[in-house]
């Protein structure tokens, strides 16, 4: 079979063998319900609470501040809706950014529909949130500020420490969507002033179906669903013990490898970008030159259609991504690139290559070898440059 190279780690990641080994017993012989009082249940609960401690260590939280959920999207929904619907003193405003993931964007849209006031902060041409705008628009009516940590499309890191300070100065709660950054770069919720943080297992080499919401001690939020007392009522439903154990193992490995991986993966990304500049004409790098996640590269190739480029590279054995969304049958340009000031047509000519555990120089070489050929062909068909 033809060799395939995976450059879509921001979409999802492979489960590491150590993670699979750690979780398997919780699907086979240790299948107890963590709420049961017998020994099967106690084994499951013990594993779950041990895992909570490990996850807490990653972000310098206390274990009782960690709530397991089903995914990053669910964590974002609980954080936003749970805070807004329990906001005190009649506060009804949520401030977020224009470059958030749809898990935030569409939750904010629903809250708007329900009568809350939503304000979107813009970004500069490097995808950095406009902190001055945040300072200017925040007021005493603001219940919550939610600004993502690492952008999923460009990898650009937001100044969340500053955003948290501004939120607190107006008495608002600060949430960050750290689904792309957790496990890749250091996070300290105490030092950074984060009140709530979302994470997702499948972005850091654990399986799909496990997420985390960190909620600072003392913060009161309304749950979205009702049932038993699991996760202290914030996320009722029998816990996914195998997923939780897997996540803790992945977090453990991430903590051991973070520094080295960041160096290795950034070097691969930098080589990809600097060599693309040599082998391809007319390229624009999105978010290059400012602090970014180690493995995300977002590049516009004016004159080609991003979707056509994506499919052509897939045929060549390279799995990448476009930030475009398909709505009502039309391919919409990425809202992130448009917010950065890219023309819609340029935004639609972009590809994201995202790297992580398992990415090698061989993959980068393969892209550098095939991309110029594919681009030349597509540009000649479209009459582009
Ligand atoms: C920044 C960001 N937030 C939230 C999510 C949603 O996470 P999940 O797939 O676990 O629901 C993603 C997934 O791509 C993401 O990149």
Coordinates of C-alpha atoms and ligand atoms in Angstrom, one line a residue:
X1 CA 0.0 0.0 0.0
X2 CA 1.1 3.5 -0.8
X3 CA 2.7 5.3 2.2
X4 CA 0.4 7.9 3.7
X5 CA 1.6 10.9 5.9
X6 CA -0.7 12.3 8.5
X7 CA -0.5 16.1 8.9
X8 CA -3.9 16.7 10.6
X9 CA -3.0 16.4 14.3
X10 CA -5.2 19.5 15.1
X11 CA -8.2 17.5 13.9
X12 CA -7.3 14.4 15.9
X13 CA -4.3 12.4 17.0
X14 CA -3.3 8.7 17.0
X15 CA -3.7 6.9 20.3
X16 CA -0.3 6.1 21.6
X17 CA 0.4 2.4 22.3
X18 CA 1.1 3.1 26.0
X19 CA -2.3 4.9 26.3
X20 CA -4.1 1.9 24.7
X21 CA -2.3 -0.5 27.1
X22 CA -3.3 1.6 30.1
X23 CA -7.0 1.8 29.1
X24 CA -7.6 -1.7 27.9
X25 CA -8.0 -3.4 31.4
X26 CA -10.8 -0.9 32.1
X27 CA -12.7 -2.2 29.1
X28 CA -12.0 -5.9 30.0
X29 CA -11.5 -7.2 33.5
X30 CA -11.8 -3.8 35.4
X31 CA -15.2 -2.8 33.9
X32 CA -16.8 -1.6 37.2
X33 CA -19.0 1.4 37.4
X34 CA -17.1 4.0 39.4
X35 CA -20.3 4.7 41.5
X36 CA -20.6 1.0 42.7
X37 CA -19.6 0.3 46.2
X38 CA -18.2 -3.3 45.5
X39 CA -14.6 -4.0 44.7
X40 CA -15.2 -3.6 40.9
X41 CA -16.6 -0.2 41.5
X42 CA -13.9 0.7 43.9
X43 CA -11.2 -0.3 41.4
X44 CA -12.8 2.0 38.8
X45 CA -13.2 4.9 41.2
X46 CA -9.6 4.6 42.4
X47 CA -8.3 4.7 38.8
X48 CA -10.5 7.7 38.1
X49 CA -9.4 9.7 41.1
X50 CA -5.8 8.9 40.4
X51 CA -6.3 10.1 36.8
X52 CA -8.0 13.3 38.1
X53 CA -4.8 14.0 40.1
X54 CA -2.6 13.6 37.0
X55 CA -4.8 15.8 34.8
X56 CA -4.8 18.4 37.6
X57 CA -1.0 18.4 37.7
X58 CA -0.8 19.3 33.9
X59 CA -2.4 22.6 34.5
X60 CA -1.5 23.2 38.2
X61 CA -5.1 22.8 39.3
X62 CA -6.4 20.9 42.4
X63 CA -8.0 17.5 41.6
X64 CA -11.4 18.6 42.8
X65 CA -11.3 21.4 40.2
X66 CA -11.2 18.8 37.4
X67 CA -14.5 17.6 35.8
X68 CA -14.5 14.9 33.2
X69 CA -16.8 15.5 30.2
X70 CA -17.4 13.8 26.9
X71 CA -15.3 16.1 24.7
X72 CA -13.9 19.6 24.3
X73 CA -17.2 20.8 22.7
X74 CA -19.2 19.7 25.8
X75 CA -16.7 21.4 28.1
X76 CA -17.0 24.7 26.2
X77 CA -20.8 24.4 26.3
X78 CA -20.9 23.8 30.0
X79 CA -18.5 26.7 30.6
X80 CA -20.3 29.2 28.6
X81 CA -24.0 28.3 29.1
X82 CA -23.4 27.2 32.7
X83 CA -21.8 30.6 33.6
X84 CA -24.2 32.8 31.6
X85 CA -27.4 31.2 32.9
X86 CA -26.1 31.4 36.5
X87 CA -24.7 34.9 36.3
X88 CA -25.6 37.0 39.2
X89 CA -26.6 40.7 39.5
X90 CA -28.3 40.6 36.2
X91 CA -25.1 40.5 34.2
X92 CA -25.9 39.2 30.7
X93 CA -22.9 39.9 28.5
X94 CA -20.4 37.4 27.1
X95 CA -17.2 38.6 25.4
X96 CA -15.3 36.2 23.1
X97 CA -13.2 36.5 20.0
X98 CA -13.8 36.3 16.3
X99 CA -11.4 33.3 15.9
X100 CA -12.9 30.8 18.3
X101 CA -13.7 27.2 17.4
X102 CA -17.3 26.5 16.4
X103 CA -17.8 24.9 19.9
X104 CA -17.6 28.4 21.3
X105 CA -19.0 30.3 18.2
X106 CA -22.2 28.3 18.0
X107 CA -22.7 28.2 21.8
X108 CA -22.4 32.0 21.8
X109 CA -24.9 32.2 18.9
X110 CA -27.4 30.1 20.9
X111 CA -26.9 32.3 24.0
X112 CA -27.5 35.4 21.8
X113 CA -30.7 33.8 20.6
X114 CA -31.7 33.3 24.2
X115 CA -31.3 37.0 24.9
X116 CA -27.7 37.3 26.1
X117 CA -25.5 40.1 24.7
X118 CA -22.4 38.8 22.9
X119 CA -19.4 40.9 21.9
X120 CA -16.7 39.5 19.5
X121 CA -13.2 40.9 19.8
X122 CA -11.2 41.1 16.6
X123 CA -7.7 40.0 15.8
X124 CA -4.7 41.5 14.0
X125 CA -3.2 40.2 10.8
X126 CA -1.2 37.6 12.9
X127 CA -4.4 36.2 14.6
X128 CA -3.6 37.9 17.9
X129 CA -6.7 39.1 19.9
X130 CA -7.0 42.8 20.2
X131 CA -6.4 43.3 23.9
X132 CA -7.1 47.0 23.7
X133 CA -10.5 46.4 22.2
X134 CA -11.2 44.0 25.1
X135 CA -10.2 46.7 27.6
X136 CA -12.5 49.2 25.9
X137 CA -15.6 47.1 25.6
X138 CA -15.6 45.3 29.0
X139 CA -18.0 46.6 31.5
X140 CA -19.8 45.7 34.7
X141 CA -22.5 43.9 32.7
X142 CA -19.9 41.3 31.5
X143 CA -20.4 38.0 33.2
X144 CA -17.8 36.0 31.2
X145 CA -14.8 36.5 28.9
X146 CA -13.9 33.4 26.8
X147 CA -10.7 33.7 24.7
X148 CA -9.0 30.6 23.3
X149 CA -5.4 29.7 24.1
X150 CA -4.0 28.2 20.9
X151 CA -5.9 28.8 17.7
X152 CA -6.8 25.5 15.9
X153 CA -6.3 26.9 12.4
X154 CA -3.2 29.0 12.8
X155 CA -1.8 27.8 16.0
X156 CA -1.3 31.4 17.2
X157 CA -1.3 31.7 21.0
X158 CA -3.4 34.4 22.6
X159 CA -2.4 36.6 25.5
X160 CA -4.7 34.9 27.9
X161 CA -2.9 36.1 31.0
X162 CA -3.7 39.7 30.0
X163 CA -7.2 38.9 28.9
X164 CA -7.8 37.2 32.3
X165 CA -6.6 40.3 34.1
X166 CA -8.9 42.5 32.2
X167 CA -11.9 40.1 32.8
X168 CA -11.2 40.2 36.5
X169 CA -10.8 43.9 36.6
X170 CA -14.5 44.1 35.6
X171 CA -15.6 41.3 37.9
X172 CA -16.1 38.8 35.1
X173 CA -15.1 35.2 35.0
X174 CA -12.4 34.1 32.5
X175 CA -12.6 30.9 30.4
X176 CA -10.1 29.6 27.9
X177 CA -10.6 26.9 25.3
X178 CA -7.2 25.1 25.6
X179 CA -8.2 22.1 23.5
X180 CA -5.3 22.7 21.1
X181 CA -2.7 23.8 23.6
X182 CA -3.1 21.5 26.6
X183 CA -0.3 19.0 26.7
X184 CA 1.7 20.8 24.0
X185 CA 2.8 23.9 25.9
X186 CA 2.9 24.7 29.7
X187 CA -0.3 25.9 31.3
X188 CA -0.6 27.1 34.9
X189 CA -4.2 28.1 35.7
X190 CA -3.2 29.8 38.9
X191 CA -0.4 31.9 37.4
X192 CA -2.3 32.7 34.3
X193 CA -5.5 33.6 36.2
X194 CA -7.7 31.1 34.4
X195 CA -11.1 30.4 36.1
X196 CA -12.3 27.7 33.6
X197 CA -10.4 25.8 31.0
X198 CA -11.5 23.2 28.4
X199 CA -9.4 20.3 27.2
X200 CA -10.0 17.3 24.9
X201 CA -8.4 13.8 25.0
X202 CA -8.2 13.1 21.3
X203 CA -6.0 16.1 20.6
X204 CA -3.3 14.7 22.8
X205 CA -3.0 11.1 21.8
X206 CA -5.9 9.7 24.0
X207 CA -9.1 8.4 22.3
X208 CA -12.1 10.4 21.3
X209 CA -14.9 10.7 23.8
X210 CA -13.2 12.2 26.8
X211 CA -12.9 15.8 27.7
X212 CA -12.1 17.9 30.7
X213 CA -13.5 21.1 32.2
X214 CA -11.4 22.8 34.9
X215 CA -13.6 25.0 37.1
X216 CA -11.8 27.1 39.8
X217 CA -12.9 26.2 43.3
X218 CA -15.8 28.4 44.5
X219 CA -17.2 29.2 41.0
X220 CA -20.8 28.3 40.8
X221 CA -22.2 27.2 37.4
X222 CA -25.5 25.6 36.3
X223 CA -25.2 22.2 34.7
X224 CA -26.6 21.6 31.2
X225 CA -27.9 18.1 31.9
X226 CA -29.4 16.5 35.0
X227 CA -29.0 13.0 36.5
X228 CA -26.9 11.4 39.2
X229 CA -24.2 13.0 41.2
X230 CA -21.4 12.1 38.9
X231 CA -18.7 14.8 38.5
X232 CA -20.4 16.6 41.4
X233 CA -23.6 17.1 39.3
X234 CA -21.8 19.3 36.8
X235 CA -21.7 16.5 34.2
X236 CA -24.0 13.7 35.3
X237 CA -23.7 10.3 33.6
X238 CA -21.7 7.2 34.3
X239 CA -18.1 8.1 33.8
X240 CA -16.0 6.8 30.9
X241 CA -13.4 5.2 33.1
X242 CA -11.3 3.7 30.3
X243 CA -11.3 7.1 28.5
X244 CA -10.3 8.8 31.7
X245 CA -7.5 6.4 32.4
X246 CA -6.3 6.8 28.8
X247 CA -6.4 10.6 29.1
X248 CA -4.3 10.5 32.3
X249 CA -1.8 8.3 30.6
X250 CA -1.6 10.6 27.6
X251 CA -1.2 13.6 30.0
X252 CA 1.5 11.8 31.9
X253 CA 3.4 11.1 28.6
X254 CA 2.8 14.7 27.5
X255 CA 4.3 16.1 30.7
X256 CA 7.4 13.9 30.2
X257 CA 7.9 14.8 26.6
X258 CA 6.5 18.3 26.3
X259 CA 9.8 20.2 26.2
X260 CA 11.5 17.8 23.7
X261 CA 8.5 17.4 21.5
X262 CA 8.0 21.2 21.3
X263 CA 11.6 21.5 20.0
X264 CA 11.3 18.6 17.6
X265 CA 7.9 19.5 16.2
X266 CA 8.7 23.2 15.9
X267 CA 11.8 22.3 13.9
X268 CA 9.8 20.2 11.5
X269 CA 7.3 23.0 11.1
X270 CA 10.0 25.6 10.5
X271 CA 11.7 23.4 8.0
X272 CA 8.5 22.8 6.2
X273 CA 7.7 26.5 6.0
X274 CA 11.2 27.7 5.0
X275 CA 11.6 25.0 2.3
X276 CA 8.1 25.6 0.9
X277 CA 9.2 29.2 0.3
X278 CA 12.0 27.9 -1.9
X279 CA 10.2 25.3 -3.9
X280 CA 6.9 27.1 -4.4
X281 CA 6.2 30.7 -5.6
X282 CA 3.6 33.1 -4.2
X283 CA 2.8 31.7 -0.8
X284 CA 1.5 33.5 2.3
X285 CA 2.1 32.1 5.8
X286 CA -0.7 32.7 8.2
X287 CA 0.4 33.5 11.8
X288 CA 4.1 33.0 11.2
X289 CA 6.4 35.1 13.3
X290 CA 4.4 35.3 16.5
X291 CA 4.2 32.8 19.3
X292 CA 2.4 29.7 18.0
X293 CA 1.7 26.1 19.0
X294 CA 4.7 24.0 17.9
X295 CA 3.1 22.0 15.1
X296 CA 0.7 24.2 13.3
X297 CA 1.4 25.7 9.9
X298 CA -1.3 27.5 7.9
X299 CA -0.4 28.5 4.4
X300 CA -2.3 30.3 1.6
X301 CA -1.5 29.4 -2.0
X302 CA -3.1 32.2 -4.0
X303 CA -4.4 31.0 -7.4
X304 CA -5.6 27.5 -6.2
X305 CA -8.7 26.3 -4.6
X306 CA -7.9 25.0 -1.1
X307 CA -10.4 22.1 -1.4
X308 CA -8.9 21.0 -4.7
X309 CA -5.4 21.2 -3.2
X310 CA -6.5 19.2 -0.2
X311 CA -7.9 16.4 -2.3
X312 CA -4.9 16.4 -4.6
X313 CA -2.5 16.2 -1.7
X314 CA -4.6 13.4 -0.3
X315 CA -4.1 11.4 -3.5
X316 CA -0.4 12.1 -3.1
X317 CA -0.6 10.5 0.4
X318 CA -0.7 13.7 2.5
X319 CA -3.6 14.3 4.9
X320 CA -4.0 18.0 5.7
X321 CA -6.9 20.3 6.2
X322 CA -8.6 23.5 5.1
X323 CA -10.2 25.8 7.6
X324 CA -13.2 26.2 5.3
X325 CA -16.6 25.2 6.5
X326 CA -19.2 23.7 4.2
X327 CA -22.5 25.4 5.0
X328 CA -25.7 25.3 2.9
X329 CA -23.8 23.4 0.2
X330 CA -21.3 26.3 -0.3
X331 CA -17.7 26.2 0.9
X332 CA -17.3 29.2 3.2
X333 CA -13.8 30.7 3.7
X334 CA -12.3 30.2 7.1
X335 CA -13.7 32.8 9.6
X336 CA -10.3 32.8 11.3
X337 CA -8.3 33.9 8.2
X338 CA -11.0 36.4 7.2
X339 CA -10.9 37.9 10.7
X340 CA -7.1 38.2 10.1
X341 CA -7.8 40.3 7.1
X342 CA -7.3 37.8 4.3
X343 CA -9.4 38.2 1.2
X344 CA -12.1 35.4 1.1
X345 CA -10.5 34.1 -2.1
X346 CA -7.0 33.9 -0.5
X347 CA -8.5 32.4 2.6
X348 CA -10.0 29.7 0.4
X349 CA -6.6 28.9 -1.0
X350 CA -5.2 27.8 2.3
X351 CA -4.1 24.5 3.8
X352 CA -3.3 23.7 7.4
X353 CA -0.5 21.2 8.1
X354 CA -0.6 20.1 11.7
X355 CA 2.1 17.9 13.3
X356 CA 2.5 16.0 16.5
X357 CA 3.6 12.7 17.9
X358 CA 4.8 10.5 15.1
X359 CA 5.5 13.2 12.5
X360 CA 8.9 12.8 10.9
X361 CA 11.2 14.4 8.4
X362 CA 10.2 11.8 5.9
X363 CA 6.7 13.3 5.9
X364 CA 8.0 16.8 5.5
X365 CA 10.2 15.6 2.6
X366 CA 7.2 14.0 1.0
X367 CA 5.2 17.3 1.1
X368 CA 8.2 19.2 -0.3
X369 CA 8.5 16.7 -3.1
X370 CA 4.8 16.5 -4.1
X371 CA 3.4 20.0 -3.3
X372 CA 5.2 21.9 -6.1
X373 CA 4.0 19.4 -8.7
X374 CA 0.4 19.5 -7.5
X375 CA 0.4 23.3 -7.2
X376 CA 1.8 23.8 -10.7
X377 CA -0.9 21.5 -12.1
X378 CA -3.7 23.2 -10.2
X379 CA -2.5 26.7 -11.0
X380 CA -2.1 25.9 -14.7
X381 CA -5.7 24.6 -14.8
X382 CA -7.1 27.6 -13.0
X383 CA -5.0 30.0 -14.9
X384 CA -3.7 31.2 -11.5
X385 CA -0.2 32.4 -10.8
Ligands
LIG1 C1 -10.0 24.9 19.7 C2 -10.9 23.8 19.8 N1 -12.0 23.8 20.6 C3 -12.8 22.8 20.7 C4 -12.7 21.7 19.9 C5 -13.7 20.6 20.0 O1 -13.2 19.5 20.7 P1 -13.9 18.1 20.6 O2 -13.5 17.6 19.2 O3 -13.2 17.3 21.7 O4 -15.3 18.3 20.8 C6 -11.7 21.6 19.0 C7 -11.6 20.5 18.0 O5 -11.1 20.6 16.9 C8 -10.8 22.7 18.9 O6 -9.8 22.7 18.0

